[in-house]
PDB file of C-alpha atoms in Angstrom:
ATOM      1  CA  UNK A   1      12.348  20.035  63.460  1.00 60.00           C
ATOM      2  CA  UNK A   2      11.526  16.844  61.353  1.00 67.00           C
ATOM      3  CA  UNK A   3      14.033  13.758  61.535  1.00 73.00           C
ATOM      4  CA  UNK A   4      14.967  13.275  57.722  1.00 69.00           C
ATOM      5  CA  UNK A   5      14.261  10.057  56.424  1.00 75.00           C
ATOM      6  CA  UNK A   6      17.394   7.272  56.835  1.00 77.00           C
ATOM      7  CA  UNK A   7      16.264   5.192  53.630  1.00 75.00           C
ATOM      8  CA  UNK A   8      16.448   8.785  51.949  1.00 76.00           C
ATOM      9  CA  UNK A   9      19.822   9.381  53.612  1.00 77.00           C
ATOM     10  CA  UNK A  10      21.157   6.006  53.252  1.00 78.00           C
ATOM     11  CA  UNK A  11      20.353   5.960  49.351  1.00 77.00           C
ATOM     12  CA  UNK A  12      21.831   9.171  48.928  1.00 78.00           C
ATOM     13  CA  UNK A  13      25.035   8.140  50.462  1.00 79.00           C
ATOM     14  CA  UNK A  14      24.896   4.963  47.924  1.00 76.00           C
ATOM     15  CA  UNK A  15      24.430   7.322  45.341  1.00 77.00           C
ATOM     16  CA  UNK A  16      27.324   9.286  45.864  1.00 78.00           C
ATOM     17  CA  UNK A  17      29.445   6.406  46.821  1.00 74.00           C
ATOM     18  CA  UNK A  18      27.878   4.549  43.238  1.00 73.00           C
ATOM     19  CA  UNK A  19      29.396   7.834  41.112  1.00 74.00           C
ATOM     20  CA  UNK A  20      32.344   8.762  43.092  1.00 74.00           C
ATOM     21  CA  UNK A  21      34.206   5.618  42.993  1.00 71.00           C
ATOM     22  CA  UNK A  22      33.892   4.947  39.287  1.00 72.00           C
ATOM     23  CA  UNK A  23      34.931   8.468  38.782  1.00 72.00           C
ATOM     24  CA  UNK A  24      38.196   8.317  41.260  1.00 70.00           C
ATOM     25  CA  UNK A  25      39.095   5.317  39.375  1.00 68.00           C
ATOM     26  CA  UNK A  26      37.945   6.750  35.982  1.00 70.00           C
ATOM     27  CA  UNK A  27      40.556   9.961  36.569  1.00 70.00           C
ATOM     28  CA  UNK A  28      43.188   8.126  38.823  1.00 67.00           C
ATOM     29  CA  UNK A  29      43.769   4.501  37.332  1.00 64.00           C
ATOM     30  CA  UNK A  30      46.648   2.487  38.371  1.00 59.00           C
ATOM     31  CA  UNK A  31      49.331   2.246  35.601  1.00 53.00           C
ATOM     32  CA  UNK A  32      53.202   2.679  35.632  1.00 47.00           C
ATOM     33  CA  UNK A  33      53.133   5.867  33.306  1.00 48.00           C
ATOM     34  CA  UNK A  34      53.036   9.665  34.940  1.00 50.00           C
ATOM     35  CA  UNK A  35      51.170  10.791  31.611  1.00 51.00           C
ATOM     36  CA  UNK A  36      47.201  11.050  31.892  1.00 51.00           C
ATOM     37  CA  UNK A  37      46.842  11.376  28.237  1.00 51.00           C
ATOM     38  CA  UNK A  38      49.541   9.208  26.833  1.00 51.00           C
ATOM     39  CA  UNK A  39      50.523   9.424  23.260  1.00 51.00           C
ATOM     40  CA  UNK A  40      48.536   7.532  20.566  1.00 51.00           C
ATOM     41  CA  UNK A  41      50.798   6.374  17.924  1.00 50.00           C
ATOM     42  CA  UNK A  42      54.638   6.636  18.336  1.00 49.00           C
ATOM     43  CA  UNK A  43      56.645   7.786  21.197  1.00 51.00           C
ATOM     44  CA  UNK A  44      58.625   9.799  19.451  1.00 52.00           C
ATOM     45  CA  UNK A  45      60.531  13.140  21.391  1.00 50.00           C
ATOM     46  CA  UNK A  46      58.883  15.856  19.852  1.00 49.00           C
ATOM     47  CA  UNK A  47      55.638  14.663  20.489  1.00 48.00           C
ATOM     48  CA  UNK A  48      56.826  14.511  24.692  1.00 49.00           C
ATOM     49  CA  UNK A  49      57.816  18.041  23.310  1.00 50.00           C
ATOM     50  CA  UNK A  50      55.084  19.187  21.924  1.00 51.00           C
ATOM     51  CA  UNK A  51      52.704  18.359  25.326  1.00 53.00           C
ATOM     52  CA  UNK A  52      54.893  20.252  27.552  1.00 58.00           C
ATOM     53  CA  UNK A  53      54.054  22.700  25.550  1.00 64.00           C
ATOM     54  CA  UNK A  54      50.573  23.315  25.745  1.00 66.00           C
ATOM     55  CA  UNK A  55      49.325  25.511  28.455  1.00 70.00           C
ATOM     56  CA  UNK A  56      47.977  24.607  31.471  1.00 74.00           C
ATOM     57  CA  UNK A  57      44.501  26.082  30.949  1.00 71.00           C
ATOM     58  CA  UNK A  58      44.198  23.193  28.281  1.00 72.00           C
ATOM     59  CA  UNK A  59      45.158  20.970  30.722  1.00 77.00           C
ATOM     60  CA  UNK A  60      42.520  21.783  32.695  1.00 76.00           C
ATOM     61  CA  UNK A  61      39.925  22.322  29.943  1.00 76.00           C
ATOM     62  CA  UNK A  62      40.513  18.276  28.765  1.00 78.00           C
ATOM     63  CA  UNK A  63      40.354  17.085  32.257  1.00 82.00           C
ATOM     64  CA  UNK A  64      37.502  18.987  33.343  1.00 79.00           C
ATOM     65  CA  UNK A  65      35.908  18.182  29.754  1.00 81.00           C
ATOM     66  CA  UNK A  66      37.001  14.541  30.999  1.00 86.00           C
ATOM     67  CA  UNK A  67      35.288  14.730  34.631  1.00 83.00           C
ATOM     68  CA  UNK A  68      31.678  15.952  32.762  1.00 83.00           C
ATOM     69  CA  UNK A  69      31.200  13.474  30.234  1.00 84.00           C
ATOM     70  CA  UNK A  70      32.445  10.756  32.642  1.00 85.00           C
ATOM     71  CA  UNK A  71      30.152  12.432  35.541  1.00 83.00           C
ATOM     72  CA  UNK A  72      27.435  12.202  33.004  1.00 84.00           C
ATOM     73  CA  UNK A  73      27.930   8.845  31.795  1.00 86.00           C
ATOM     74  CA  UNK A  74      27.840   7.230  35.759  1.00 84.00           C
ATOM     75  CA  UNK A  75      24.801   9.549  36.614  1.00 83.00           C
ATOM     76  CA  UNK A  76      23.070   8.490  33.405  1.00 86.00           C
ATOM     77  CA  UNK A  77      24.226   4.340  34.310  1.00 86.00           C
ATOM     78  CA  UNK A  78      23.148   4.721  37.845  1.00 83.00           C
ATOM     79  CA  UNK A  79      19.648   7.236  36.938  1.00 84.00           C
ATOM     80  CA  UNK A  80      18.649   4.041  35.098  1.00 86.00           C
ATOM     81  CA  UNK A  81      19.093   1.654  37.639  1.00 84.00           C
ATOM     82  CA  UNK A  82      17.788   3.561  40.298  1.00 82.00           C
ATOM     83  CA  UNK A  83      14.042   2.164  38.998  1.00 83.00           C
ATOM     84  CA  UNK A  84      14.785  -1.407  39.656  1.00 82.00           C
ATOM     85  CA  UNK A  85      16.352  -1.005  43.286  1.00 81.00           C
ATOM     86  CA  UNK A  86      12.457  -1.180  45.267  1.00 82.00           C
ATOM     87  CA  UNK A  87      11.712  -4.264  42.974  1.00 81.00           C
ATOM     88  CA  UNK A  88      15.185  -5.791  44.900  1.00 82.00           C
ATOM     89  CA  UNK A  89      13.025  -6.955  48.055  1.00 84.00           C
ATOM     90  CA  UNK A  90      10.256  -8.574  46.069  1.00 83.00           C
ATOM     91  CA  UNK A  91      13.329 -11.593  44.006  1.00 84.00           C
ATOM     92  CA  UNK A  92      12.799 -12.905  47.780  1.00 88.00           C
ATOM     93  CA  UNK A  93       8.761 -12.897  48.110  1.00 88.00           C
ATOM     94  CA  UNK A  94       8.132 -13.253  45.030  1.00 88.00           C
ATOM     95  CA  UNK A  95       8.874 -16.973  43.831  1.00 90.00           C
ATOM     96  CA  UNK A  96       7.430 -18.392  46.832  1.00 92.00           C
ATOM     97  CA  UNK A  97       4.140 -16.398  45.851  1.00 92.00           C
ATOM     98  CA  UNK A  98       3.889 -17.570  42.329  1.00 92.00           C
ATOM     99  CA  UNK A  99       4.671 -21.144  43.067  1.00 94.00           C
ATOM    100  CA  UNK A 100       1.699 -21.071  45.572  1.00 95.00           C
ATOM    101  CA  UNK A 101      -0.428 -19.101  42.383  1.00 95.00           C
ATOM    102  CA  UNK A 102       0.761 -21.031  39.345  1.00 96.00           C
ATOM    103  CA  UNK A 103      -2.548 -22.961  38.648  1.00 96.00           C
ATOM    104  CA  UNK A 104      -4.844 -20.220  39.169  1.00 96.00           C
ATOM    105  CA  UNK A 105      -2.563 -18.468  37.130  1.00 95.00           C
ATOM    106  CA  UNK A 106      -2.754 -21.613  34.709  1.00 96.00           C
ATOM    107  CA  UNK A 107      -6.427 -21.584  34.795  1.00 96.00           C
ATOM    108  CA  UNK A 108      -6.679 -17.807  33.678  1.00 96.00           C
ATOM    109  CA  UNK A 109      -4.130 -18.012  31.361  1.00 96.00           C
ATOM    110  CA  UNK A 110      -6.277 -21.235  29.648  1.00 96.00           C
ATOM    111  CA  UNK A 111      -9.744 -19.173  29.866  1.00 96.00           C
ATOM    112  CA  UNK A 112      -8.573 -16.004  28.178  1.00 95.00           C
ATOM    113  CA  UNK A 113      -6.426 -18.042  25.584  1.00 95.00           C
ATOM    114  CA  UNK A 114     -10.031 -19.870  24.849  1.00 95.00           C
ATOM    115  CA  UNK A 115     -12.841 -17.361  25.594  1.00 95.00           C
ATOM    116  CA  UNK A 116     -10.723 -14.271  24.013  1.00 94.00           C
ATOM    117  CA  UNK A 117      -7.708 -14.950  21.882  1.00 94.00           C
ATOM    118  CA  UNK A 118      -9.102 -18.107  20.213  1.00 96.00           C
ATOM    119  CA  UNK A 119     -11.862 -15.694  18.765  1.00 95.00           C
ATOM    120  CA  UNK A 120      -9.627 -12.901  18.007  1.00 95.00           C
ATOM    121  CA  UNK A 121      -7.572 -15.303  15.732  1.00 96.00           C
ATOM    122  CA  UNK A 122      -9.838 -17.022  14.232  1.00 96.00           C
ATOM    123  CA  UNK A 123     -11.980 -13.412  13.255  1.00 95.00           C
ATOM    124  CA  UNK A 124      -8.315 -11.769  12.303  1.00 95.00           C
ATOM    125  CA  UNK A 125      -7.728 -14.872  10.223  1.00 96.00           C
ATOM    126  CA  UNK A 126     -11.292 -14.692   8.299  1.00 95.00           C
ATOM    127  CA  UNK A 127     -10.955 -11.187   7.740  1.00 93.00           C
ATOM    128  CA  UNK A 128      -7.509 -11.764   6.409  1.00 94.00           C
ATOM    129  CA  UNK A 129      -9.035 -14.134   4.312  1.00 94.00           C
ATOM    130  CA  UNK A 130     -11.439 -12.103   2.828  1.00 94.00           C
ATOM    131  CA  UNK A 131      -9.381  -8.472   2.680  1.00 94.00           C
ATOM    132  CA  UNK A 132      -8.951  -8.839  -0.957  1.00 93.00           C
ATOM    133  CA  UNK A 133     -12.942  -9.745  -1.803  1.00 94.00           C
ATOM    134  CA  UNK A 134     -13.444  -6.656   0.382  1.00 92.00           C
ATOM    135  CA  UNK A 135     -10.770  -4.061  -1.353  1.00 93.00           C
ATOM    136  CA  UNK A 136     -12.139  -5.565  -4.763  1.00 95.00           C
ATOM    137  CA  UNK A 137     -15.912  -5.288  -3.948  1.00 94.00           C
ATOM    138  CA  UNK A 138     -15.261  -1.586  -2.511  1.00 93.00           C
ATOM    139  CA  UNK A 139     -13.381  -0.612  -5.472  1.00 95.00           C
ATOM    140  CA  UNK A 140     -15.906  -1.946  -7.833  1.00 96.00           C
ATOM    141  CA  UNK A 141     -18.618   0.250  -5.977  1.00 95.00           C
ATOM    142  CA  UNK A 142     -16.345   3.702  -5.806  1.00 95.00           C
ATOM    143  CA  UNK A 143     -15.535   2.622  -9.554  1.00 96.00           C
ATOM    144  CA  UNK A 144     -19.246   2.033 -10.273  1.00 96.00           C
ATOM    145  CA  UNK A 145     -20.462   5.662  -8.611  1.00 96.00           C
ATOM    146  CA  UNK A 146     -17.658   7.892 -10.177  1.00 96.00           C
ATOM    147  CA  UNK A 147     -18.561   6.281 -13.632  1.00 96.00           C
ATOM    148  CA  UNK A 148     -22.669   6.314 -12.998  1.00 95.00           C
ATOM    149  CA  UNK A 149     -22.269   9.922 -11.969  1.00 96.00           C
ATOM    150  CA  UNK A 150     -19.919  10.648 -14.731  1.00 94.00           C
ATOM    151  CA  UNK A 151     -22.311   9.422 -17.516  1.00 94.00           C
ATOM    152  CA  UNK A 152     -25.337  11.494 -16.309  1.00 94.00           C
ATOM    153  CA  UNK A 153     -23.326  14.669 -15.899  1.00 93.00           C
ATOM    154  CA  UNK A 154     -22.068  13.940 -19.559  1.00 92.00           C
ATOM    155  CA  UNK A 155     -26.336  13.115 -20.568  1.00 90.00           C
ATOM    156  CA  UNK A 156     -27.116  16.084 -19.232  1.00 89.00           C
ATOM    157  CA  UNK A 157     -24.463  18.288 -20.813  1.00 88.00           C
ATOM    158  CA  UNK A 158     -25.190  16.552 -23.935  1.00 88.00           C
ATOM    159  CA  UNK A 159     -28.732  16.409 -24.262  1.00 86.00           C
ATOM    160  CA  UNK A 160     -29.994  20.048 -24.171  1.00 82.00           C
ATOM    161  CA  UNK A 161     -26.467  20.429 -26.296  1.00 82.00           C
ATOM    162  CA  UNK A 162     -27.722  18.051 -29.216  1.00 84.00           C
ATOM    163  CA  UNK A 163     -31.710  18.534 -29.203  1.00 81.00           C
ATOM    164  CA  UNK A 164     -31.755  22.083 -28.429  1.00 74.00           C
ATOM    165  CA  UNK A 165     -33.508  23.417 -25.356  1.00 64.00           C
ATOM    166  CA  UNK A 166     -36.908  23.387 -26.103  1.00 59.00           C
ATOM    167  CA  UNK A 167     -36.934  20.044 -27.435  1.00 55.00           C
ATOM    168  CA  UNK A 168     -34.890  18.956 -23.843  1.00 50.00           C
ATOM    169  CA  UNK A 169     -37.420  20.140 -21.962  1.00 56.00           C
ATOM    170  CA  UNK A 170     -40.442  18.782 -23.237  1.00 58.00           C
ATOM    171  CA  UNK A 171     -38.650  15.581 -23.669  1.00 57.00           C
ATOM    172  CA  UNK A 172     -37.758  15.395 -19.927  1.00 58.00           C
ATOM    173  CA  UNK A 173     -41.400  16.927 -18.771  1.00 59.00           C
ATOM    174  CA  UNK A 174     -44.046  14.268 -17.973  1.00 60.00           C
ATOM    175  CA  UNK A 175     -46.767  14.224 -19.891  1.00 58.00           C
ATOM    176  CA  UNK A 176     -50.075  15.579 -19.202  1.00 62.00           C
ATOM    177  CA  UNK A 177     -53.226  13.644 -19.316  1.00 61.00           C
ATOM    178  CA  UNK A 178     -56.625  14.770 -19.737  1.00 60.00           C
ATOM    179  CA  UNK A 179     -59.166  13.395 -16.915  1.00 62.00           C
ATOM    180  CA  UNK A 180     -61.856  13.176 -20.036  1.00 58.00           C
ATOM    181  CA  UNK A 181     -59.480  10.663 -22.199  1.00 57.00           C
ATOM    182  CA  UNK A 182     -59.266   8.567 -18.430  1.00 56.00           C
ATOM    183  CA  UNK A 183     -62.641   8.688 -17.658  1.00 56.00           C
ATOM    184  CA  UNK A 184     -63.400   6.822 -21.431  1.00 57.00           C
ATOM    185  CA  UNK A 185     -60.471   4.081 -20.828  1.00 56.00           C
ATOM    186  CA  UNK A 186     -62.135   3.074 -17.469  1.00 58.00           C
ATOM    187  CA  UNK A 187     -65.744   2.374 -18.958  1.00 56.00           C
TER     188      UNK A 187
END
């Protein structure tokens, strides 16, 4: 049978250590009253009454309704540390590592600033410059097509409306030439 893992075992033992203190503190905290939910407002005997009073079931509903949203509340605190405990080791190797890197770091971080984003700004800056020329110019052409197409939809609506139908299509027929009236222009 396999050995289980004692950084698995260890870490669960943290874990359960990390929720169940909070919450034995959460439910038991030291004070000098014998009340878990003590009054808000005044002190008054009726309201000392009054929580006798309730049963025991709703007790035991608020306290368990107590342990889950505190359980939740440590499991969701400790669910997002849990990440950021492998990274622990490396706040020890780490600064030693970058001190010994910082100017080849330096040097790559001064080649990308002027091979790539000295470029990028000055293109984004030009082409911020001339957004408006561009936006103008395209609406001039979308303006310019809608209106060309417009007008000869409207001519040819219009036309064979006005001149009649015969008349619109010898007017838009080309004209035939006879090769004898060519034949005397060339000589």
């Amino acid at each position: 049978m396999a050995r289980p893992n004692p950084v698995v075992h260890i870490a669960l033992v943290l874990a359960a250590v990390y929720i169940c203190v909070p919450l034995y503190f959460h439910f038991f905290p030291y004070s000098s009253s014998k009340s878990n939910f003590p009054a808000s407002g005044s002190s008054n005997a009726s309201d000392d009454t009054q929580s006798k009073s309730n049963p025991p079931a709703l007790y035991f509903l608020a306290l368990l309704n107590r342990f889950i949203l505190a359980s939740m509340s440590y499991t969701w605190t400790f669910m997002t540390h849990l990440p950021h405990v492998p990274l622990y080791p490396l706040r020890i190797v780490l600064p030693p590592i970058l001190t010994i890197l910082h100017p080849a770091i330096l040097a790559v971080k001064l080649i990308m600033d002027a091979v790539i984003l000295t470029p990028y700004r000055i293109v984004s800056k030009v082409a911020e410059f001339f957004y408006p020329l561009y936006v103008f110019c395209g609406v001039a052409c979308v303006f310019g097509a809608i209106l060309g197409l417009g007008g000869r939809l409207l001519s040819n609506a219009l036309i064979p409306s006005i001149l009649g139908q015969r008349t619109a299509e010898t007017s838009l027929a080309k004209p035939k030439r006879s090769n004898g009236s060519r034949k005397k222009m060339l000589r």
